[in-house]
Amino acid sequence: MIPVARVVFLLSGLPGAAMAATGEHGHAGGIPWGTLFFMAVNFGLFAYLLASRLGPVIRDWVRERRERVVRELEEASRARREAEELRDLWRRKLERVEDEIAELRRRAEAELEREREAILEAARKLARRIEDDARRTIEYEFRRAQEELRKETVLAAVRVAEEELRRELTRDHHGRLVSEFLERVAR
């Protein structure tokens, strides 16, 4: 097979050779059909060569470009689906978080109420114990005060009686009391 470059080279020279052979370098009127024909053939060969050499390259580039665009569109579509799924997942998680926060708040309030009741109960018990201790202390102090008062009353009565006896008791009374006492002891 003859290389395409040689064919193009040979054919590109034909219009010039044809014009030289016919003697048409310039013309005075009319349409130079020969020149036009050779120019058309030359352009056809050029277009054929261009299409045969660049056509596959251009087709490959267009096909690759199309495949890349389709692939990128598919990736974009997949990325969009994944983003929507993530958005939905986070929306559900956010709803669950709000529910969990409400549940935690309810539990915390219940726990606080239990602790409040426990503290109040402990305070009541402590108050009862303090009240009982105070009552016992008051009763003890009251009994002790009563005993102290009795002692003081008895001592005061004895002092008063002694003083009264000293005033009224004479030696005769004293002697008689001693003898009565001795008689009783002797019995």
JSON list of C-alpha atoms in Angstrom, two decimals:
[
{"chain": "A", "resi": 1, "resn": "MET", "atom": "CA", "xyz": [0.00, 0.00, 0.00]},
{"chain": "A", "resi": 2, "resn": "ILE", "atom": "CA", "xyz": [1.21, 3.48, -0.83]},
{"chain": "A", "resi": 3, "resn": "PRO", "atom": "CA", "xyz": [1.71, 5.76, 2.15]},
{"chain": "A", "resi": 4, "resn": "VAL", "atom": "CA", "xyz": [-0.91, 8.47, 2.40]},
{"chain": "A", "resi": 5, "resn": "ALA", "atom": "CA", "xyz": [1.68, 11.22, 2.67]},
{"chain": "A", "resi": 6, "resn": "ARG", "atom": "CA", "xyz": [3.05, 10.34, -0.82]},
{"chain": "A", "resi": 7, "resn": "VAL", "atom": "CA", "xyz": [-0.40, 10.34, -2.34]},
{"chain": "A", "resi": 8, "resn": "VAL", "atom": "CA", "xyz": [-1.15, 13.71, -0.81]},
{"chain": "A", "resi": 9, "resn": "PHE", "atom": "CA", "xyz": [2.18, 15.08, -2.03]},
{"chain": "A", "resi": 10, "resn": "LEU", "atom": "CA", "xyz": [1.62, 13.84, -5.55]},
{"chain": "A", "resi": 11, "resn": "LEU", "atom": "CA", "xyz": [-1.96, 15.02, -5.73]},
{"chain": "A", "resi": 12, "resn": "SER", "atom": "CA", "xyz": [-1.17, 18.43, -4.28]},
{"chain": "A", "resi": 13, "resn": "GLY", "atom": "CA", "xyz": [1.09, 19.12, -7.22]},
{"chain": "A", "resi": 14, "resn": "LEU", "atom": "CA", "xyz": [-1.55, 18.19, -9.85]},
{"chain": "A", "resi": 15, "resn": "PRO", "atom": "CA", "xyz": [-3.39, 21.51, -9.91]},
{"chain": "A", "resi": 16, "resn": "GLY", "atom": "CA", "xyz": [-0.18, 23.39, -10.53]},
{"chain": "A", "resi": 17, "resn": "ALA", "atom": "CA", "xyz": [0.89, 20.94, -13.24]},
{"chain": "A", "resi": 18, "resn": "ALA", "atom": "CA", "xyz": [-2.51, 21.09, -14.87]},
{"chain": "A", "resi": 19, "resn": "MET", "atom": "CA", "xyz": [-2.45, 24.83, -14.98]},
{"chain": "A", "resi": 20, "resn": "ALA", "atom": "CA", "xyz": [1.05, 24.87, -16.40]},
{"chain": "A", "resi": 21, "resn": "ALA", "atom": "CA", "xyz": [0.07, 22.38, -19.09]},
{"chain": "A", "resi": 22, "resn": "THR", "atom": "CA", "xyz": [-2.96, 24.33, -20.20]},
{"chain": "A", "resi": 23, "resn": "GLY", "atom": "CA", "xyz": [-1.19, 27.65, -20.04]},
{"chain": "A", "resi": 24, "resn": "GLU", "atom": "CA", "xyz": [-3.71, 29.18, -17.74]},
{"chain": "A", "resi": 25, "resn": "HIS", "atom": "CA", "xyz": [-1.85, 31.44, -15.39]},
{"chain": "A", "resi": 26, "resn": "GLY", "atom": "CA", "xyz": [-4.24, 34.25, -15.57]},
{"chain": "A", "resi": 27, "resn": "HIS", "atom": "CA", "xyz": [-7.47, 34.47, -17.38]},
{"chain": "A", "resi": 28, "resn": "ALA", "atom": "CA", "xyz": [-9.48, 37.17, -18.69]},
{"chain": "A", "resi": 29, "resn": "GLY", "atom": "CA", "xyz": [-13.00, 36.14, -17.90]},
{"chain": "A", "resi": 30, "resn": "GLY", "atom": "CA", "xyz": [-14.94, 32.95, -17.49]},
{"chain": "A", "resi": 31, "resn": "ILE", "atom": "CA", "xyz": [-14.72, 30.36, -14.79]},
{"chain": "A", "resi": 32, "resn": "PRO", "atom": "CA", "xyz": [-11.48, 28.41, -14.59]},
{"chain": "A", "resi": 33, "resn": "TRP", "atom": "CA", "xyz": [-13.15, 25.00, -14.31]},
{"chain": "A", "resi": 34, "resn": "GLY", "atom": "CA", "xyz": [-9.92, 23.12, -14.34]},
{"chain": "A", "resi": 35, "resn": "THR", "atom": "CA", "xyz": [-8.48, 25.08, -11.48]},
{"chain": "A", "resi": 36, "resn": "LEU", "atom": "CA", "xyz": [-11.68, 24.82, -9.59]},
{"chain": "A", "resi": 37, "resn": "PHE", "atom": "CA", "xyz": [-11.78, 21.08, -10.16]},
{"chain": "A", "resi": 38, "resn": "PHE", "atom": "CA", "xyz": [-8.23, 20.58, -8.97]},
{"chain": "A", "resi": 39, "resn": "MET", "atom": "CA", "xyz": [-8.83, 22.78, -5.93]},
{"chain": "A", "resi": 40, "resn": "ALA", "atom": "CA", "xyz": [-11.90, 20.74, -5.09]},
{"chain": "A", "resi": 41, "resn": "VAL", "atom": "CA", "xyz": [-9.92, 17.52, -5.49]},
{"chain": "A", "resi": 42, "resn": "ASN", "atom": "CA", "xyz": [-7.11, 18.98, -3.40]},
{"chain": "A", "resi": 43, "resn": "PHE", "atom": "CA", "xyz": [-9.59, 20.05, -0.67]},
{"chain": "A", "resi": 44, "resn": "GLY", "atom": "CA", "xyz": [-11.26, 16.63, -0.80]},
{"chain": "A", "resi": 45, "resn": "LEU", "atom": "CA", "xyz": [-7.93, 14.90, -0.36]},
{"chain": "A", "resi": 46, "resn": "PHE", "atom": "CA", "xyz": [-7.07, 17.27, 2.47]},
{"chain": "A", "resi": 47, "resn": "ALA", "atom": "CA", "xyz": [-10.42, 16.64, 4.16]},
{"chain": "A", "resi": 48, "resn": "TYR", "atom": "CA", "xyz": [-10.04, 12.88, 3.64]},
{"chain": "A", "resi": 49, "resn": "LEU", "atom": "CA", "xyz": [-6.55, 12.89, 5.13]},
{"chain": "A", "resi": 50, "resn": "LEU", "atom": "CA", "xyz": [-7.66, 15.10, 7.96]},
{"chain": "A", "resi": 51, "resn": "ALA", "atom": "CA", "xyz": [-10.66, 12.87, 8.67]},
{"chain": "A", "resi": 52, "resn": "SER", "atom": "CA", "xyz": [-8.65, 9.66, 8.35]},
{"chain": "A", "resi": 53, "resn": "ARG", "atom": "CA", "xyz": [-5.83, 10.88, 10.60]},
{"chain": "A", "resi": 54, "resn": "LEU", "atom": "CA", "xyz": [-7.70, 13.12, 13.08]},
{"chain": "A", "resi": 55, "resn": "GLY", "atom": "CA", "xyz": [-11.08, 11.39, 12.93]},
{"chain": "A", "resi": 56, "resn": "PRO", "atom": "CA", "xyz": [-10.15, 8.46, 15.20]},
{"chain": "A", "resi": 57, "resn": "VAL", "atom": "CA", "xyz": [-8.36, 10.83, 17.57]},
{"chain": "A", "resi": 58, "resn": "ILE", "atom": "CA", "xyz": [-11.37, 13.15, 17.69]},
{"chain": "A", "resi": 59, "resn": "ARG", "atom": "CA", "xyz": [-13.78, 10.16, 18.04]},
{"chain": "A", "resi": 60, "resn": "ASP", "atom": "CA", "xyz": [-11.67, 8.75, 20.89]},
{"chain": "A", "resi": 61, "resn": "TRP", "atom": "CA", "xyz": [-11.51, 12.15, 22.57]},
{"chain": "A", "resi": 62, "resn": "VAL", "atom": "CA", "xyz": [-15.30, 12.63, 22.22]},
{"chain": "A", "resi": 63, "resn": "ARG", "atom": "CA", "xyz": [-15.97, 9.06, 23.46]},
{"chain": "A", "resi": 64, "resn": "GLU", "atom": "CA", "xyz": [-13.59, 9.51, 26.42]},
{"chain": "A", "resi": 65, "resn": "ARG", "atom": "CA", "xyz": [-15.09, 12.90, 27.17]},
{"chain": "A", "resi": 66, "resn": "ARG", "atom": "CA", "xyz": [-18.61, 11.43, 27.06]},
{"chain": "A", "resi": 67, "resn": "GLU", "atom": "CA", "xyz": [-17.60, 8.51, 29.28]},
{"chain": "A", "resi": 68, "resn": "ARG", "atom": "CA", "xyz": [-15.92, 10.89, 31.74]},
{"chain": "A", "resi": 69, "resn": "VAL", "atom": "CA", "xyz": [-19.00, 13.14, 31.81]},
{"chain": "A", "resi": 70, "resn": "VAL", "atom": "CA", "xyz": [-21.30, 10.12, 32.30]},
{"chain": "A", "resi": 71, "resn": "ARG", "atom": "CA", "xyz": [-18.99, 8.75, 35.03]},
{"chain": "A", "resi": 72, "resn": "GLU", "atom": "CA", "xyz": [-18.84, 12.13, 36.77]},
{"chain": "A", "resi": 73, "resn": "LEU", "atom": "CA", "xyz": [-22.63, 12.48, 36.57]},
{"chain": "A", "resi": 74, "resn": "GLU", "atom": "CA", "xyz": [-23.04, 9.00, 38.06]},
{"chain": "A", "resi": 75, "resn": "GLU", "atom": "CA", "xyz": [-20.54, 9.84, 40.82]},
{"chain": "A", "resi": 76, "resn": "ALA", "atom": "CA", "xyz": [-22.34, 13.12, 41.47]},
{"chain": "A", "resi": 77, "resn": "SER", "atom": "CA", "xyz": [-25.66, 11.29, 41.61]},
{"chain": "A", "resi": 78, "resn": "ARG", "atom": "CA", "xyz": [-24.20, 8.68, 43.98]},
{"chain": "A", "resi": 79, "resn": "ALA", "atom": "CA", "xyz": [-22.63, 11.42, 46.12]},
{"chain": "A", "resi": 80, "resn": "ARG", "atom": "CA", "xyz": [-25.98, 13.22, 46.23]},
{"chain": "A", "resi": 81, "resn": "ARG", "atom": "CA", "xyz": [-27.78, 10.02, 47.31]},
{"chain": "A", "resi": 82, "resn": "GLU", "atom": "CA", "xyz": [-25.16, 9.42, 49.98]},
{"chain": "A", "resi": 83, "resn": "ALA", "atom": "CA", "xyz": [-25.47, 13.02, 51.17]},
{"chain": "A", "resi": 84, "resn": "GLU", "atom": "CA", "xyz": [-29.26, 12.69, 51.35]},
{"chain": "A", "resi": 85, "resn": "GLU", "atom": "CA", "xyz": [-28.91, 9.41, 53.27]},
{"chain": "A", "resi": 86, "resn": "LEU", "atom": "CA", "xyz": [-26.45, 11.06, 55.67]},
{"chain": "A", "resi": 87, "resn": "ARG", "atom": "CA", "xyz": [-28.78, 14.03, 56.07]},
{"chain": "A", "resi": 88, "resn": "ASP", "atom": "CA", "xyz": [-31.69, 11.69, 56.85]},
{"chain": "A", "resi": 89, "resn": "LEU", "atom": "CA", "xyz": [-29.50, 9.67, 59.23]},
{"chain": "A", "resi": 90, "resn": "TRP", "atom": "CA", "xyz": [-28.41, 12.79, 61.10]},
{"chain": "A", "resi": 91, "resn": "ARG", "atom": "CA", "xyz": [-31.99, 14.09, 61.16]},
{"chain": "A", "resi": 92, "resn": "ARG", "atom": "CA", "xyz": [-33.11, 10.80, 62.76]},
{"chain": "A", "resi": 93, "resn": "LYS", "atom": "CA", "xyz": [-30.17, 10.94, 65.18]},
{"chain": "A", "resi": 94, "resn": "LEU", "atom": "CA", "xyz": [-31.05, 14.52, 66.05]},
{"chain": "A", "resi": 95, "resn": "GLU", "atom": "CA", "xyz": [-34.65, 13.49, 66.73]},
{"chain": "A", "resi": 96, "resn": "ARG", "atom": "CA", "xyz": [-33.36, 10.64, 68.88]},
{"chain": "A", "resi": 97, "resn": "VAL", "atom": "CA", "xyz": [-31.02, 13.01, 70.69]},
{"chain": "A", "resi": 98, "resn": "GLU", "atom": "CA", "xyz": [-33.93, 15.30, 71.48]},
{"chain": "A", "resi": 99, "resn": "ASP", "atom": "CA", "xyz": [-35.88, 12.30, 72.80]},
{"chain": "A", "resi": 100, "resn": "GLU", "atom": "CA", "xyz": [-32.85, 11.14, 74.78]},
{"chain": "A", "resi": 101, "resn": "ILE", "atom": "CA", "xyz": [-32.40, 14.63, 76.23]},
{"chain": "A", "resi": 102, "resn": "ALA", "atom": "CA", "xyz": [-36.04, 14.66, 77.28]},
{"chain": "A", "resi": 103, "resn": "GLU", "atom": "CA", "xyz": [-35.64, 11.18, 78.84]},
{"chain": "A", "resi": 104, "resn": "LEU", "atom": "CA", "xyz": [-32.45, 12.23, 80.64]},
{"chain": "A", "resi": 105, "resn": "ARG", "atom": "CA", "xyz": [-34.18, 15.36, 81.90]},
{"chain": "A", "resi": 106, "resn": "ARG", "atom": "CA", "xyz": [-37.11, 13.25, 83.15]},
{"chain": "A", "resi": 107, "resn": "ARG", "atom": "CA", "xyz": [-34.74, 10.82, 84.88]},
{"chain": "A", "resi": 108, "resn": "ALA", "atom": "CA", "xyz": [-32.72, 13.66, 86.40]},
{"chain": "A", "resi": 109, "resn": "GLU", "atom": "CA", "xyz": [-35.88, 15.29, 87.73]},
{"chain": "A", "resi": 110, "resn": "ALA", "atom": "CA", "xyz": [-37.06, 11.97, 89.18]},
{"chain": "A", "resi": 111, "resn": "GLU", "atom": "CA", "xyz": [-33.63, 11.38, 90.75]},
{"chain": "A", "resi": 112, "resn": "LEU", "atom": "CA", "xyz": [-33.63, 14.90, 92.17]},
{"chain": "A", "resi": 113, "resn": "GLU", "atom": "CA", "xyz": [-37.09, 14.31, 93.62]},
{"chain": "A", "resi": 114, "resn": "ARG", "atom": "CA", "xyz": [-35.90, 11.03, 95.20]},
{"chain": "A", "resi": 115, "resn": "GLU", "atom": "CA", "xyz": [-32.83, 12.74, 96.63]},
{"chain": "A", "resi": 116, "resn": "ARG", "atom": "CA", "xyz": [-34.96, 15.63, 97.87]},
{"chain": "A", "resi": 117, "resn": "GLU", "atom": "CA", "xyz": [-37.29, 13.19, 99.61]},
{"chain": "A", "resi": 118, "resn": "ALA", "atom": "CA", "xyz": [-34.33, 11.29, 101.07]},
{"chain": "A", "resi": 119, "resn": "ILE", "atom": "CA", "xyz": [-32.79, 14.53, 102.36]},
{"chain": "A", "resi": 120, "resn": "LEU", "atom": "CA", "xyz": [-36.14, 15.64, 103.79]},
{"chain": "A", "resi": 121, "resn": "GLU", "atom": "CA", "xyz": [-36.61, 12.25, 105.48]},
{"chain": "A", "resi": 122, "resn": "ALA", "atom": "CA", "xyz": [-33.10, 12.40, 106.91]},
{"chain": "A", "resi": 123, "resn": "ALA", "atom": "CA", "xyz": [-33.81, 15.96, 108.12]},
{"chain": "A", "resi": 124, "resn": "ARG", "atom": "CA", "xyz": [-37.08, 14.79, 109.72]},
{"chain": "A", "resi": 125, "resn": "LYS", "atom": "CA", "xyz": [-35.30, 11.92, 111.47]},
{"chain": "A", "resi": 126, "resn": "LEU", "atom": "CA", "xyz": [-32.57, 14.28, 112.67]},
{"chain": "A", "resi": 127, "resn": "ALA", "atom": "CA", "xyz": [-35.19, 16.76, 113.87]},
{"chain": "A", "resi": 128, "resn": "ARG", "atom": "CA", "xyz": [-37.02, 13.96, 115.76]},
{"chain": "A", "resi": 129, "resn": "ARG", "atom": "CA", "xyz": [-33.75, 12.77, 117.26]},
{"chain": "A", "resi": 130, "resn": "ILE", "atom": "CA", "xyz": [-32.82, 16.33, 118.30]},
{"chain": "A", "resi": 131, "resn": "GLU", "atom": "CA", "xyz": [-36.33, 16.82, 119.69]},
{"chain": "A", "resi": 132, "resn": "ASP", "atom": "CA", "xyz": [-36.12, 13.51, 121.60]},
{"chain": "A", "resi": 133, "resn": "ASP", "atom": "CA", "xyz": [-32.66, 14.43, 122.91]},
{"chain": "A", "resi": 134, "resn": "ALA", "atom": "CA", "xyz": [-33.93, 17.86, 123.91]},
{"chain": "A", "resi": 135, "resn": "ARG", "atom": "CA", "xyz": [-36.97, 16.32, 125.62]},
{"chain": "A", "resi": 136, "resn": "ARG", "atom": "CA", "xyz": [-34.77, 13.85, 127.52]},
{"chain": "A", "resi": 137, "resn": "THR", "atom": "CA", "xyz": [-32.37, 16.62, 128.45]},
{"chain": "A", "resi": 138, "resn": "ILE", "atom": "CA", "xyz": [-35.25, 18.79, 129.63]},
{"chain": "A", "resi": 139, "resn": "GLU", "atom": "CA", "xyz": [-36.73, 15.91, 131.64]},
{"chain": "A", "resi": 140, "resn": "TYR", "atom": "CA", "xyz": [-33.35, 15.09, 133.13]},
{"chain": "A", "resi": 141, "resn": "GLU", "atom": "CA", "xyz": [-32.67, 18.72, 133.97]},
{"chain": "A", "resi": 142, "resn": "PHE", "atom": "CA", "xyz": [-36.19, 19.06, 135.37]},
{"chain": "A", "resi": 143, "resn": "ARG", "atom": "CA", "xyz": [-35.74, 16.02, 137.64]},
{"chain": "A", "resi": 144, "resn": "ARG", "atom": "CA", "xyz": [-32.32, 17.22, 138.69]},
{"chain": "A", "resi": 145, "resn": "ALA", "atom": "CA", "xyz": [-33.75, 20.68, 139.41]},
{"chain": "A", "resi": 146, "resn": "GLN", "atom": "CA", "xyz": [-36.56, 19.07, 141.40]},
{"chain": "A", "resi": 147, "resn": "GLU", "atom": "CA", "xyz": [-34.07, 17.01, 143.41]},
{"chain": "A", "resi": 148, "resn": "GLU", "atom": "CA", "xyz": [-31.89, 20.05, 143.92]},
{"chain": "A", "resi": 149, "resn": "LEU", "atom": "CA", "xyz": [-34.93, 22.03, 144.99]},
{"chain": "A", "resi": 150, "resn": "ARG", "atom": "CA", "xyz": [-35.95, 19.26, 147.39]},
{"chain": "A", "resi": 151, "resn": "LYS", "atom": "CA", "xyz": [-32.47, 19.14, 148.84]},
{"chain": "A", "resi": 152, "resn": "GLU", "atom": "CA", "xyz": [-32.38, 22.87, 149.21]},
{"chain": "A", "resi": 153, "resn": "THR", "atom": "CA", "xyz": [-35.89, 22.84, 150.65]},
{"chain": "A", "resi": 154, "resn": "VAL", "atom": "CA", "xyz": [-34.95, 20.07, 153.08]},
{"chain": "A", "resi": 155, "resn": "LEU", "atom": "CA", "xyz": [-31.73, 21.82, 154.02]},
{"chain": "A", "resi": 156, "resn": "ALA", "atom": "CA", "xyz": [-33.56, 25.11, 154.42]},
{"chain": "A", "resi": 157, "resn": "ALA", "atom": "CA", "xyz": [-36.22, 23.37, 156.53]},
{"chain": "A", "resi": 158, "resn": "VAL", "atom": "CA", "xyz": [-33.52, 21.73, 158.61]},
{"chain": "A", "resi": 159, "resn": "ARG", "atom": "CA", "xyz": [-31.76, 25.06, 159.07]},
{"chain": "A", "resi": 160, "resn": "VAL", "atom": "CA", "xyz": [-34.99, 26.73, 159.98]},
{"chain": "A", "resi": 161, "resn": "ALA", "atom": "CA", "xyz": [-35.82, 23.87, 162.35]},
{"chain": "A", "resi": 162, "resn": "GLU", "atom": "CA", "xyz": [-32.34, 24.02, 163.90]},
{"chain": "A", "resi": 163, "resn": "GLU", "atom": "CA", "xyz": [-32.60, 27.70, 164.36]},
{"chain": "A", "resi": 164, "resn": "GLU", "atom": "CA", "xyz": [-36.06, 27.30, 165.79]},
{"chain": "A", "resi": 165, "resn": "LEU", "atom": "CA", "xyz": [-34.90, 24.51, 168.05]},
{"chain": "A", "resi": 166, "resn": "ARG", "atom": "CA", "xyz": [-31.91, 26.49, 169.23]},
{"chain": "A", "resi": 167, "resn": "ARG", "atom": "CA", "xyz": [-34.08, 29.37, 170.13]},
{"chain": "A", "resi": 168, "resn": "GLU", "atom": "CA", "xyz": [-36.66, 27.35, 171.92]},
{"chain": "A", "resi": 169, "resn": "LEU", "atom": "CA", "xyz": [-34.51, 24.59, 173.22]},
{"chain": "A", "resi": 170, "resn": "THR", "atom": "CA", "xyz": [-33.07, 25.10, 176.55]},
{"chain": "A", "resi": 171, "resn": "ARG", "atom": "CA", "xyz": [-30.75, 22.93, 178.55]},
{"chain": "A", "resi": 172, "resn": "ASP", "atom": "CA", "xyz": [-33.60, 21.14, 180.17]},
{"chain": "A", "resi": 173, "resn": "HIS", "atom": "CA", "xyz": [-35.12, 20.29, 176.84]},
{"chain": "A", "resi": 174, "resn": "HIS", "atom": "CA", "xyz": [-31.79, 19.20, 175.63]},
{"chain": "A", "resi": 175, "resn": "GLY", "atom": "CA", "xyz": [-31.20, 16.89, 178.53]},
{"chain": "A", "resi": 176, "resn": "ARG", "atom": "CA", "xyz": [-34.66, 15.40, 178.28]},
{"chain": "A", "resi": 177, "resn": "LEU", "atom": "CA", "xyz": [-34.21, 14.76, 174.53]},
{"chain": "A", "resi": 178, "resn": "VAL", "atom": "CA", "xyz": [-30.91, 13.04, 175.11]},
{"chain": "A", "resi": 179, "resn": "SER", "atom": "CA", "xyz": [-32.40, 10.80, 177.79]},
{"chain": "A", "resi": 180, "resn": "GLU", "atom": "CA", "xyz": [-35.34, 9.92, 175.52]},
{"chain": "A", "resi": 181, "resn": "PHE", "atom": "CA", "xyz": [-32.96, 9.08, 172.82]},
{"chain": "A", "resi": 182, "resn": "LEU", "atom": "CA", "xyz": [-30.91, 6.85, 175.08]},
{"chain": "A", "resi": 183, "resn": "GLU", "atom": "CA", "xyz": [-34.01, 5.07, 176.29]},
{"chain": "A", "resi": 184, "resn": "ARG", "atom": "CA", "xyz": [-35.04, 4.30, 172.78]},
{"chain": "A", "resi": 185, "resn": "VAL", "atom": "CA", "xyz": [-31.66, 3.04, 171.90]},
{"chain": "A", "resi": 186, "resn": "ALA", "atom": "CA", "xyz": [-31.57, 0.89, 174.96]},
{"chain": "A", "resi": 187, "resn": "ARG", "atom": "CA", "xyz": [-34.79, -0.88, 174.11]}
]
